[in-house]
Tab-separated table of C-alpha atoms in Angstrom:
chain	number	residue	atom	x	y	z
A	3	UNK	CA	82.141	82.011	113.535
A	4	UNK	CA	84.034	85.080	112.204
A	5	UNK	CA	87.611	85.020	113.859
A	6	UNK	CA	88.231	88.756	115.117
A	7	UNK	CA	91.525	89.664	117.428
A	8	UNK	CA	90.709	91.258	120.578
A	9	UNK	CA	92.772	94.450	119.925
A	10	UNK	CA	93.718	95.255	116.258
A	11	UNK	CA	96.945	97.024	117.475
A	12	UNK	CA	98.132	93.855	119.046
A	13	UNK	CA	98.074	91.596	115.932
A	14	UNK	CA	100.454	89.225	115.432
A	15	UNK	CA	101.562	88.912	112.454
A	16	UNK	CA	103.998	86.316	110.601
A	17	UNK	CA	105.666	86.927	107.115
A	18	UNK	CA	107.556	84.309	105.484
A	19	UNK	CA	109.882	85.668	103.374
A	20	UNK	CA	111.531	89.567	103.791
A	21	UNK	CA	111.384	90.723	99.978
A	22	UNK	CA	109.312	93.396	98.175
A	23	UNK	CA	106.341	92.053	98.783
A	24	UNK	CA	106.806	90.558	102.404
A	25	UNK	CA	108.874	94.466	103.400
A	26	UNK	CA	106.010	96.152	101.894
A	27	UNK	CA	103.253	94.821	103.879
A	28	UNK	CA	104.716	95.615	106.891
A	29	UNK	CA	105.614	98.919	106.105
A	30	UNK	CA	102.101	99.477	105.562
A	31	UNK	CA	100.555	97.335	108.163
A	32	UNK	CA	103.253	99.110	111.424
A	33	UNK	CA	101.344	102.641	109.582
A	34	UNK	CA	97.936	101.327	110.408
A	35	UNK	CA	98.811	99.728	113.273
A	36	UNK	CA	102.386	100.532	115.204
A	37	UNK	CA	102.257	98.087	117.751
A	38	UNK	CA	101.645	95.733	115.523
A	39	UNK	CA	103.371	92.520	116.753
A	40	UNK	CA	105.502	91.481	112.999
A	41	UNK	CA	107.796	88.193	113.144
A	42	UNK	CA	109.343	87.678	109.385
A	43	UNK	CA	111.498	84.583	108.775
A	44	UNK	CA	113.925	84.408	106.206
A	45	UNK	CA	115.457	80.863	104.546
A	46	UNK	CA	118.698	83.294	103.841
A	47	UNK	CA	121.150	83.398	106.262
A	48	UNK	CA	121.099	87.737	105.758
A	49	UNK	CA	118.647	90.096	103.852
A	50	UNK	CA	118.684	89.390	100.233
A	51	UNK	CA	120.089	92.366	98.582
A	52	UNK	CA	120.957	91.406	95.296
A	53	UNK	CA	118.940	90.927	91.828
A	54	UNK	CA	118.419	92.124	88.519
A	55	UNK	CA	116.397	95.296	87.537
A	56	UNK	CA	112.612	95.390	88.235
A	57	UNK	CA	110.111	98.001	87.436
A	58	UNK	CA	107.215	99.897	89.187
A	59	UNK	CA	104.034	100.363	87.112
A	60	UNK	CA	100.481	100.325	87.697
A	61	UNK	CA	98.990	101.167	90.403
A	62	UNK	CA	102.253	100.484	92.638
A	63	UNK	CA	103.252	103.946	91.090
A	64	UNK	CA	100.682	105.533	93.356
A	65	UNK	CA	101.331	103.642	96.145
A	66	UNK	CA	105.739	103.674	96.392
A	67	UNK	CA	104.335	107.950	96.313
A	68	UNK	CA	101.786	107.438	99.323
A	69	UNK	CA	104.646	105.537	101.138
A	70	UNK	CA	106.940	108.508	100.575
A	71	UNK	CA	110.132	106.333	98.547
A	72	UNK	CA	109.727	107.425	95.217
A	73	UNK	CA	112.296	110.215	95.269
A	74	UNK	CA	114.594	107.711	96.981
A	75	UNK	CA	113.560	105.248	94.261
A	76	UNK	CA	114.220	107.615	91.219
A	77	UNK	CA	117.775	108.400	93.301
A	78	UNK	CA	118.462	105.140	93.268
A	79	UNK	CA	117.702	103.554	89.666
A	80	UNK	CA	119.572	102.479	87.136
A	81	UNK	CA	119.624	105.253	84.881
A	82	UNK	CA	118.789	103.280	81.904
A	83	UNK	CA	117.831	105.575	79.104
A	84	UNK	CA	115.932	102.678	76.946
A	85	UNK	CA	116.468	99.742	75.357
A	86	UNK	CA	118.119	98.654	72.135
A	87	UNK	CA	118.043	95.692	69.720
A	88	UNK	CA	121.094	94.862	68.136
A	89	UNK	CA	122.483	92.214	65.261
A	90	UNK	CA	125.334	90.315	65.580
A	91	UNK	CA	127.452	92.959	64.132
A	92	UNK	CA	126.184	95.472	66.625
A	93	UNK	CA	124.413	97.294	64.106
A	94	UNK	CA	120.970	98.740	65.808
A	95	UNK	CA	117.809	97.178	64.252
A	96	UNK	CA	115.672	99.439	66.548
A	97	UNK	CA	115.906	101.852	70.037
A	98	UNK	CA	113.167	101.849	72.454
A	99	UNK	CA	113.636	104.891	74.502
A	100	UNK	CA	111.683	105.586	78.076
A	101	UNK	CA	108.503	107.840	77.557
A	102	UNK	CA	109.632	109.884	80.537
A	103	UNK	CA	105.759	109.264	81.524
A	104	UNK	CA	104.446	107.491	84.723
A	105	UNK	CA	101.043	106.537	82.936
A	106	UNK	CA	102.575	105.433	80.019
A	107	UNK	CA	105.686	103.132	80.053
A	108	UNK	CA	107.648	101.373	77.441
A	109	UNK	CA	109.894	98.559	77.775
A	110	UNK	CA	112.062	100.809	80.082
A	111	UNK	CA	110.177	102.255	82.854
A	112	UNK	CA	110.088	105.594	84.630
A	113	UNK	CA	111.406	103.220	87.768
A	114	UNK	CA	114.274	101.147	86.695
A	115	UNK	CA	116.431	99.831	89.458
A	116	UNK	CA	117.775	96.791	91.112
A	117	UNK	CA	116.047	94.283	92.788
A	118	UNK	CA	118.449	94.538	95.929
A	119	UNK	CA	118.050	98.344	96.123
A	120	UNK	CA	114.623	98.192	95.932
A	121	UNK	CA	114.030	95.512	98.915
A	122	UNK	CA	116.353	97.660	100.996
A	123	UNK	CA	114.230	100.566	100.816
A	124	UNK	CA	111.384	99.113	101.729
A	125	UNK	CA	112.959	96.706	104.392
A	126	UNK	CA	114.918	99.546	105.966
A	127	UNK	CA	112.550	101.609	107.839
A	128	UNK	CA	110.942	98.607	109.475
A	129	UNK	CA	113.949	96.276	110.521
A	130	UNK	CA	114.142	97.634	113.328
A	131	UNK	CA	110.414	97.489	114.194
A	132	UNK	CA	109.862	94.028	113.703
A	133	UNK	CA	110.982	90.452	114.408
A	134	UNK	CA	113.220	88.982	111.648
A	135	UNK	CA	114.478	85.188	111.938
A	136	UNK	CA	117.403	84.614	109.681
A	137	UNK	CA	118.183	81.126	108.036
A	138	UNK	CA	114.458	79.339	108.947
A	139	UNK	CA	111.050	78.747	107.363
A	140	UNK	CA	108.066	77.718	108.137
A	141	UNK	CA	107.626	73.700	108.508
A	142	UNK	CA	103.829	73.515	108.649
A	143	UNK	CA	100.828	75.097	109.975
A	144	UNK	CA	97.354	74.090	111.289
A	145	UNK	CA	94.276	76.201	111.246
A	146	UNK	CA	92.675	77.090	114.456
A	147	UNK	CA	89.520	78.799	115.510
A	148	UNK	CA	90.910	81.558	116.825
A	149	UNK	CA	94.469	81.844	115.020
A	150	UNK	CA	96.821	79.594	113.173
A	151	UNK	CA	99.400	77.454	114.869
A	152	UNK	CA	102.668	77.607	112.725
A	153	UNK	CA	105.825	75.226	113.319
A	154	UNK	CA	109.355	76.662	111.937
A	155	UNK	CA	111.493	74.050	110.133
A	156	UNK	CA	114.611	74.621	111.813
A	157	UNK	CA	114.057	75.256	115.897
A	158	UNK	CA	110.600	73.279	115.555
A	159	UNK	CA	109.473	76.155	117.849
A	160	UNK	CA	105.527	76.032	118.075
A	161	UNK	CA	103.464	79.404	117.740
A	162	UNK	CA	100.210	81.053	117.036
A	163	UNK	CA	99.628	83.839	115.039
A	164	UNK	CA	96.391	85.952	113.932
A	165	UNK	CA	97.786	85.947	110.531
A	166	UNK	CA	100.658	83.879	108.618
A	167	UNK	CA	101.286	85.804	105.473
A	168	UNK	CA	103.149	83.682	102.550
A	169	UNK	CA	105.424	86.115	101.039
A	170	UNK	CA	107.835	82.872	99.916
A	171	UNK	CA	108.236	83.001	96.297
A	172	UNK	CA	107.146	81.211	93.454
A	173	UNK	CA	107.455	77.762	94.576
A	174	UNK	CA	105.727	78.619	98.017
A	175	UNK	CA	105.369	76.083	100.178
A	176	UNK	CA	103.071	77.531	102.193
A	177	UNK	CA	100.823	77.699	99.543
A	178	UNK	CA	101.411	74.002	98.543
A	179	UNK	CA	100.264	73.206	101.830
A	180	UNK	CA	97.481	75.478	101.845
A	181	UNK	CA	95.961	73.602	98.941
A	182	UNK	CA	97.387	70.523	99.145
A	183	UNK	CA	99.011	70.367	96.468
A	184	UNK	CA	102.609	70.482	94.823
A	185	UNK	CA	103.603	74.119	94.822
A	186	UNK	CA	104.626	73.395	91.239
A	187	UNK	CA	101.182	72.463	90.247
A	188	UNK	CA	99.929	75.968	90.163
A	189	UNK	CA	103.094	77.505	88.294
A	190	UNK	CA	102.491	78.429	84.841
A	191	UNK	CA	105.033	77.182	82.221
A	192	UNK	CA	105.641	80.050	80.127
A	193	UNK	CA	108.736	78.745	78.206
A	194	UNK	CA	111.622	80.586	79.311
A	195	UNK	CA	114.162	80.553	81.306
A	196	UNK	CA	116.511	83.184	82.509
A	197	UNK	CA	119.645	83.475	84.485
A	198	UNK	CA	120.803	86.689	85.770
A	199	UNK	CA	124.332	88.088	87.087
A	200	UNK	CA	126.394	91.162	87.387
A	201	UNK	CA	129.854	91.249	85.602
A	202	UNK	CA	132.540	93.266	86.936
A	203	UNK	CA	133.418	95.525	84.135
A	204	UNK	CA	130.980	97.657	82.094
A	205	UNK	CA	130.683	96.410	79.034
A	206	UNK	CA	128.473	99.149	77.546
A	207	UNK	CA	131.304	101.911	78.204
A	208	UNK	CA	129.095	104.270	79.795
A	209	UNK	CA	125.984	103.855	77.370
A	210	UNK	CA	122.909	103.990	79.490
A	211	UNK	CA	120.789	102.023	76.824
A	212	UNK	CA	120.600	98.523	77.698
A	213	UNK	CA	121.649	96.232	74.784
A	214	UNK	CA	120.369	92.550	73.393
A	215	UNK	CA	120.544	90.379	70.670
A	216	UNK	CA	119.200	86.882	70.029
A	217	UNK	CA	119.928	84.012	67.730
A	218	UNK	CA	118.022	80.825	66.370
A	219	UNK	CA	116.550	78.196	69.205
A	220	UNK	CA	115.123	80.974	70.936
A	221	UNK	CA	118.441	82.363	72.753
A	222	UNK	CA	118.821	85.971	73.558
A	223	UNK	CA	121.531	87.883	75.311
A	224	UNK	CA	121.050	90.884	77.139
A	225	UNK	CA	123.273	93.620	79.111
A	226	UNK	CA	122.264	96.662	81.107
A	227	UNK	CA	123.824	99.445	82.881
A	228	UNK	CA	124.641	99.633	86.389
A	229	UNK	CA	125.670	102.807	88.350
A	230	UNK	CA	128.345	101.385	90.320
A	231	UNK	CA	131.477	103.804	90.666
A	232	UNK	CA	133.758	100.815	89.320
A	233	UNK	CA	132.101	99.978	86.233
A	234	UNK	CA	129.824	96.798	86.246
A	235	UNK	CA	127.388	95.231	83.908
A	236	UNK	CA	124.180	93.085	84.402
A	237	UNK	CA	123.655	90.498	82.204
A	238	UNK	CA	120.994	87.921	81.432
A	239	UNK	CA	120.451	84.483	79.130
A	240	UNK	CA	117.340	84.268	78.288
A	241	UNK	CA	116.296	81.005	76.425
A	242	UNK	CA	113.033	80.388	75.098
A	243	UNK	CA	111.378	77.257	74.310
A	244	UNK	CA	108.247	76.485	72.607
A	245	UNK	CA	105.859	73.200	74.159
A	246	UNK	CA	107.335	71.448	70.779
A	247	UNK	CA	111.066	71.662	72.279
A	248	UNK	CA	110.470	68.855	74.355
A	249	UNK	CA	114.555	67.887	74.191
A	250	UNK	CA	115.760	71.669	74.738
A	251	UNK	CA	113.097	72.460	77.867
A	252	UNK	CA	114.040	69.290	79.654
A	253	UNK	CA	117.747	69.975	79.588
A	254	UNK	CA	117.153	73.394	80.634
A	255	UNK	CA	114.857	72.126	84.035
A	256	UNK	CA	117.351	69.484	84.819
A	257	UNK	CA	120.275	72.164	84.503
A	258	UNK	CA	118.065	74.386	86.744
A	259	UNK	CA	117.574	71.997	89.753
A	260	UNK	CA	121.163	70.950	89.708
A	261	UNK	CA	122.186	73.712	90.093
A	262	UNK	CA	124.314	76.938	89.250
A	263	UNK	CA	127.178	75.076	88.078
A	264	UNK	CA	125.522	72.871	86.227
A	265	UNK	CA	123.359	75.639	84.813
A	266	UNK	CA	126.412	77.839	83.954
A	267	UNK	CA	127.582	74.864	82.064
A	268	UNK	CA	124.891	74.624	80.293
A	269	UNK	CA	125.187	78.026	79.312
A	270	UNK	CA	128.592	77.783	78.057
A	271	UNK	CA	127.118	75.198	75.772
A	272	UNK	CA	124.070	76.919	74.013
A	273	UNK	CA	126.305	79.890	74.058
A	274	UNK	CA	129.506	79.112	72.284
A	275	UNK	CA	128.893	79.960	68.520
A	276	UNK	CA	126.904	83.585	69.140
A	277	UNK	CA	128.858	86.225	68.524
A	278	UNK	CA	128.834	90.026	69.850
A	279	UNK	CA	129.734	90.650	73.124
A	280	UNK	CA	128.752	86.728	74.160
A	281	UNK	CA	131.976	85.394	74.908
A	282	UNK	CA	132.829	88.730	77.328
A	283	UNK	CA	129.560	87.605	78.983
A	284	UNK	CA	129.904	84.157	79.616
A	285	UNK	CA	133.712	84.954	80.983
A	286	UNK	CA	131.566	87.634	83.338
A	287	UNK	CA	129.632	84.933	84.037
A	288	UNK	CA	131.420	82.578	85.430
A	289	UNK	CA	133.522	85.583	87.425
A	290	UNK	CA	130.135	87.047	88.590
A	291	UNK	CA	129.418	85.980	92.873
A	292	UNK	CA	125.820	86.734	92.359
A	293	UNK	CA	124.385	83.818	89.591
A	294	UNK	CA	120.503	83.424	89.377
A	295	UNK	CA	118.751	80.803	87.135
A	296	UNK	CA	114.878	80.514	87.653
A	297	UNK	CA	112.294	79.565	85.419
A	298	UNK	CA	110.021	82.002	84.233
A	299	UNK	CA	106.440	81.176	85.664
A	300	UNK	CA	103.295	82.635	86.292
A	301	UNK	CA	101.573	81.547	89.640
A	302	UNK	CA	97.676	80.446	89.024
A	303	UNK	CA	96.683	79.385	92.524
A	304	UNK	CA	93.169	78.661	92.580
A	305	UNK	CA	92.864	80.841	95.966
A	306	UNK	CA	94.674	83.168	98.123
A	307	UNK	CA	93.714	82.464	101.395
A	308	UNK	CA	92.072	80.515	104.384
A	309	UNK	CA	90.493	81.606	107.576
A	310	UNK	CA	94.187	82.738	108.817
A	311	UNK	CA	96.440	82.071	106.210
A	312	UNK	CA	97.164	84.648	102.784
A	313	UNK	CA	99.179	84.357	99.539
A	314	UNK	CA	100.947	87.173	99.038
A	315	UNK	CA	103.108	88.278	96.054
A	316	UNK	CA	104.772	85.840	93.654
A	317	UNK	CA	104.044	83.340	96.266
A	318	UNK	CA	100.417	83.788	95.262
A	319	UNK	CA	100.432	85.522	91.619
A	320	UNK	CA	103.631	85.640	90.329
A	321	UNK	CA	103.607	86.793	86.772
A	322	UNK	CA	106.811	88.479	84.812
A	323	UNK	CA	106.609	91.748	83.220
A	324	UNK	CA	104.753	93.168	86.426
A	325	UNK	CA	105.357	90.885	89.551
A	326	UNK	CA	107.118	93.777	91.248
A	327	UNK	CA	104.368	95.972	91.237
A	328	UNK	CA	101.796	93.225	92.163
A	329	UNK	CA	103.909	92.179	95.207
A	330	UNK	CA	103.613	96.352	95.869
A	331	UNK	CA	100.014	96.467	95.080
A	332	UNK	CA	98.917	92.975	97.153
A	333	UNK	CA	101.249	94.348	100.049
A	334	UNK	CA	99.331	97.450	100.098
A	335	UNK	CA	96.352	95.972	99.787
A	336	UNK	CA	96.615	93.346	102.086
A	337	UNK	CA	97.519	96.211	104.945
A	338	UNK	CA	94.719	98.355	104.089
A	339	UNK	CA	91.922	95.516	104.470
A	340	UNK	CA	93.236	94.722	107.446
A	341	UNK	CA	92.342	98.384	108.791
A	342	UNK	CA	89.256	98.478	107.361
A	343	UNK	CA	88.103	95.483	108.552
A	344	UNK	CA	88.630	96.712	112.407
A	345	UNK	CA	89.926	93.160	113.415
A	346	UNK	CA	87.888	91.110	111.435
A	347	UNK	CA	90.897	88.726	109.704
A	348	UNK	CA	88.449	86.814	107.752
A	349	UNK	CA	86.971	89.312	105.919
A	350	UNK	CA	89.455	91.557	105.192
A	351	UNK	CA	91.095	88.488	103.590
A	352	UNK	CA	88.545	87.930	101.681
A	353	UNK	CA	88.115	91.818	100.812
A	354	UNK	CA	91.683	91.197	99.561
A	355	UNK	CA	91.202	88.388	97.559
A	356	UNK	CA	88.312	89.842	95.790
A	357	UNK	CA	89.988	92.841	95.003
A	358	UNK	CA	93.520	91.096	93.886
A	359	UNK	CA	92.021	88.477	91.723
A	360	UNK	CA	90.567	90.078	89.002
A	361	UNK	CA	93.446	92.623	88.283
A	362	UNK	CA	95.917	89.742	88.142
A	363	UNK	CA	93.739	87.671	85.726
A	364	UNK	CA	93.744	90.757	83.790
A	365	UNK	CA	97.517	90.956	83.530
A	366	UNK	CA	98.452	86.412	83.104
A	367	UNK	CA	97.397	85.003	80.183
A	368	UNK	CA	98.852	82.547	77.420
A	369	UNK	CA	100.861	85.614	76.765
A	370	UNK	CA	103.263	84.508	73.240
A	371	UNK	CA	104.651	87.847	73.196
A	372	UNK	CA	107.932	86.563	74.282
A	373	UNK	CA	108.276	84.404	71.763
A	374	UNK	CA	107.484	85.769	69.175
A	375	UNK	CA	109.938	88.187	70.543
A	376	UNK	CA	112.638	85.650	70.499
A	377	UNK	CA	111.948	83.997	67.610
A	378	UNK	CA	113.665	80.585	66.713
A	379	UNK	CA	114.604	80.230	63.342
A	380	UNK	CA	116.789	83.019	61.237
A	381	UNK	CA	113.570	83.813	58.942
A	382	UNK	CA	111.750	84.294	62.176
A	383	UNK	CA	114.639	86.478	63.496
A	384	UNK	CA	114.759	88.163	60.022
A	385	UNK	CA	111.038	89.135	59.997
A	386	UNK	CA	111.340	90.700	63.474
A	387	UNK	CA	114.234	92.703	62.982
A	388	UNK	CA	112.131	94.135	59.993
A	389	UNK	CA	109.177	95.405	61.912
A	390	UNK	CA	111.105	96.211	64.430
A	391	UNK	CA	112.877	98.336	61.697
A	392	UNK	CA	109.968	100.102	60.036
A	393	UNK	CA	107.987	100.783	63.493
A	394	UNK	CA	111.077	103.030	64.975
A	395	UNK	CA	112.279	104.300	62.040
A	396	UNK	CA	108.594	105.733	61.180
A	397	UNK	CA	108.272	106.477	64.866
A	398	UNK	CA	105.708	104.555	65.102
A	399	UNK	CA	106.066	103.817	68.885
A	400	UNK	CA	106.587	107.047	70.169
A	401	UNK	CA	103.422	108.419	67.771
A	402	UNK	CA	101.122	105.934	69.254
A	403	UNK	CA	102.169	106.719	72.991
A	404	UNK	CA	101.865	110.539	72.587
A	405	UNK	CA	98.233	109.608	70.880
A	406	UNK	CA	98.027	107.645	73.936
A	407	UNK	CA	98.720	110.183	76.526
A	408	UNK	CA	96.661	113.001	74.574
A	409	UNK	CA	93.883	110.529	74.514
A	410	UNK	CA	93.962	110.559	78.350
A	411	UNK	CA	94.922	106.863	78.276
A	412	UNK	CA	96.930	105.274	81.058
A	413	UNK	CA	98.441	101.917	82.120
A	414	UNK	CA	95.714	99.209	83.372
A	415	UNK	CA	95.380	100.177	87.256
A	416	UNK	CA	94.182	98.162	90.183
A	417	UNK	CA	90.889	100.132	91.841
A	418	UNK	CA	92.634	100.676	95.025
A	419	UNK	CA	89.586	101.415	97.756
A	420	UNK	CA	90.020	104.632	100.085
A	421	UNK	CA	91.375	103.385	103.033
A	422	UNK	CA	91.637	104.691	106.552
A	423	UNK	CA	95.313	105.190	107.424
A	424	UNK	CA	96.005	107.748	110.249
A	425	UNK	CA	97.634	110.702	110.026
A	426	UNK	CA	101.289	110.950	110.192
């Protein structure tokens, strides 16, 4: 039996989790449907504002235009003009400037800006439209014919819902429970690890080129600008680890679920010989009151739904480089099936799905990039540097974008159907 709700307008809806991908849906879902009855719980005690810089690309470019933010976006971004590679010295090995094209993006994108400042603008205009439950999750859920009965962890209050939406991050729950499985089963190793954090002094005096170096065992230090009247900086270790660094990736995941502290330690550790601007970081760091460590990990969950349950985001495909604009994309998506299908949940889940999966097996992969990137050894570092040298310095870059853009080439775009959202 398909599982319809009696009244579209009067679906209830609940999102677990109030990020990008989580804000986005229900931006989208309150345009098709304003009465639209939204509940979001959040683990945080308060909206999560804070975060390194993400990027818009793809398809999402079209869609943050539809939803009428990208001028506030654009107002609101980083400014970063490109990105540069330096050597321990600070002398540039090679400059990677923004193509100042929407189609065609380079390592800097036409949409730089902050993780926090992004969330806000999407959470903002439906705050106050919706249901949001601070500090709580969801405990478990059961399928029913008609709905899905969801318990929270913290009040144990019992529900239903027409939909519960998993907009949780990359070690969902909800999706572990939804296949049975350990949510880390379905993430992705890709061999990196990052930790983020904003230092409270600009280190790049004004320079709106973000700035990185690495050194041998894979270990790369990067700073970028940040607009803020009183001069900050935010900063980022990345280490990267191939599968044959057995030692090196352990100490990093046992670092990571201790905890900050013992991550930051850790840190201090790998850290103490580079030279550059390393030591200024690691003092930010440990001054900084908004430390991130996460492993880098593509999600690769087998499916992204049930009769009345959906993956949505990095919850469902997380996958760096473009997870933003996939949470954007699914969140979109998502909303417009759910029109389309006039009340039929089950299908336009499954319209969704059909329509997600493919573009996001298009963009994961065993993607080495990265490390060869980040090389580990000094000839390694030494051979990089000099490709890196002879493609700028003969332009090569910038010839083969403008050949690009003549060409009528464009970024890889999700076929987003025509759906049928009311006028305004």
């Amino acid at each position: 039996m398909i599982s319809k709700t009696p009244a579209m307008s009067k679906l209830k809806v609940l999102i677990s989790g109030s990020g990008i991908a989580g804000s986005v849906f229900a931006s989208c879902l309150l345009r098709a449907y304003p009465n639209a009855n939204i509940t979001i719980v959040e683990r945080d005690p308060a909206l999560r504002l804070t975060g390194a810089s993400v990027d818009i690309r793809s398809s999402a470019v079209n869609i943050i235009k539809w939803m009428g933010v990208e001028g506030e976006i654009r107002t609101r971004s980083t400014k970063e003009e490109g990105m540069q590679m330096l050597d321990m010295n600070s002398k540039v090995i090679a400059t990677f400037r923004a193509t100042g094209s929407t189609d065609i993006q380079s390592m800097t994108s036409e949409y730089e800006i902050f993780r926090g400042e992004l969330a806000k603008i999407f959470i903002d205009p439906v705050v106050d439209k919706v249901k949001v439950i601070f500090d709580e999750t969801v405990e478990t859920f059961e399928e029913e014919e008609d709905g899905v009965l969801v318990t929270l962890a913290k009040s144990k209050k019992v529900e239903k819902y027409d939909l519960l939406v998993a907009a949780d991050g990359l070690g969902s729950k909800i999706r572990g429970k939804l296949l049975n499985a350990k949510p880390s089963d379905q993430i992705y190793d890709e061999g990196v690890h990052i930790a983020y954090f904003t230092i409270k002094e600009d280190l790049l005096k004004g320079c709106l080129l973000a700035k990185g170096v690495s050194s041998t065992g894979g270990r790369a230090v990067n700073i970028r600008p940040d607009p803020h009247p009183e001069g900050r900086t935010r900063a980022m270790f990345m280490n990267v680890t191939w599968n044959s660094n057995v030692e090196m990736k352990a100490r990093l995941n046992k670092a990571l679920k201790e905890g900050d502290e013992a991550y930051m330690t850790l840190m201090e550790e790998l850290y103490a010989d580079m030279g550059w601007l390393t030591p200024q970081v690691l003092r930010g760091m440990r001054e900084s009151d908004d430390f991130y460590c996460t492993l880098f990990g593509q999600v690769r969950s087998p499916k992204l739904h049930d009769r009345h349950v959906v993956l949505l985001g990095d919850a469902g495909y997380a996958t760096p480089g473009i997870g933003t604009s996939l949470a954007i994309i699914g969140g979109y998506v998502l909303a417009g099936e759910l029109l389309r299908s006039e009340g039929d949940v089950k299908k336009a889940l499954e319209a969704y799905s059909e329509l997600v999966i493919p573009f996001v097996k298009s963009k994961q992969g065993n993607d080495v990039a990265i490390q060869l990137f980040t090389p580990q050894t000094w000839w390694g570092i030494g051979i990089r540097n000099t490709l890196l040298r002879v493609v700028t310095t003969l332009k090569l870059d910038q010839l083969g974008m403008s050949v690009a853009a003549k060409i009528g080439f464009t970024e890889t775009k999700a076929p987003l159907p025509e759906y049928p959202w009311p006028v305004q």
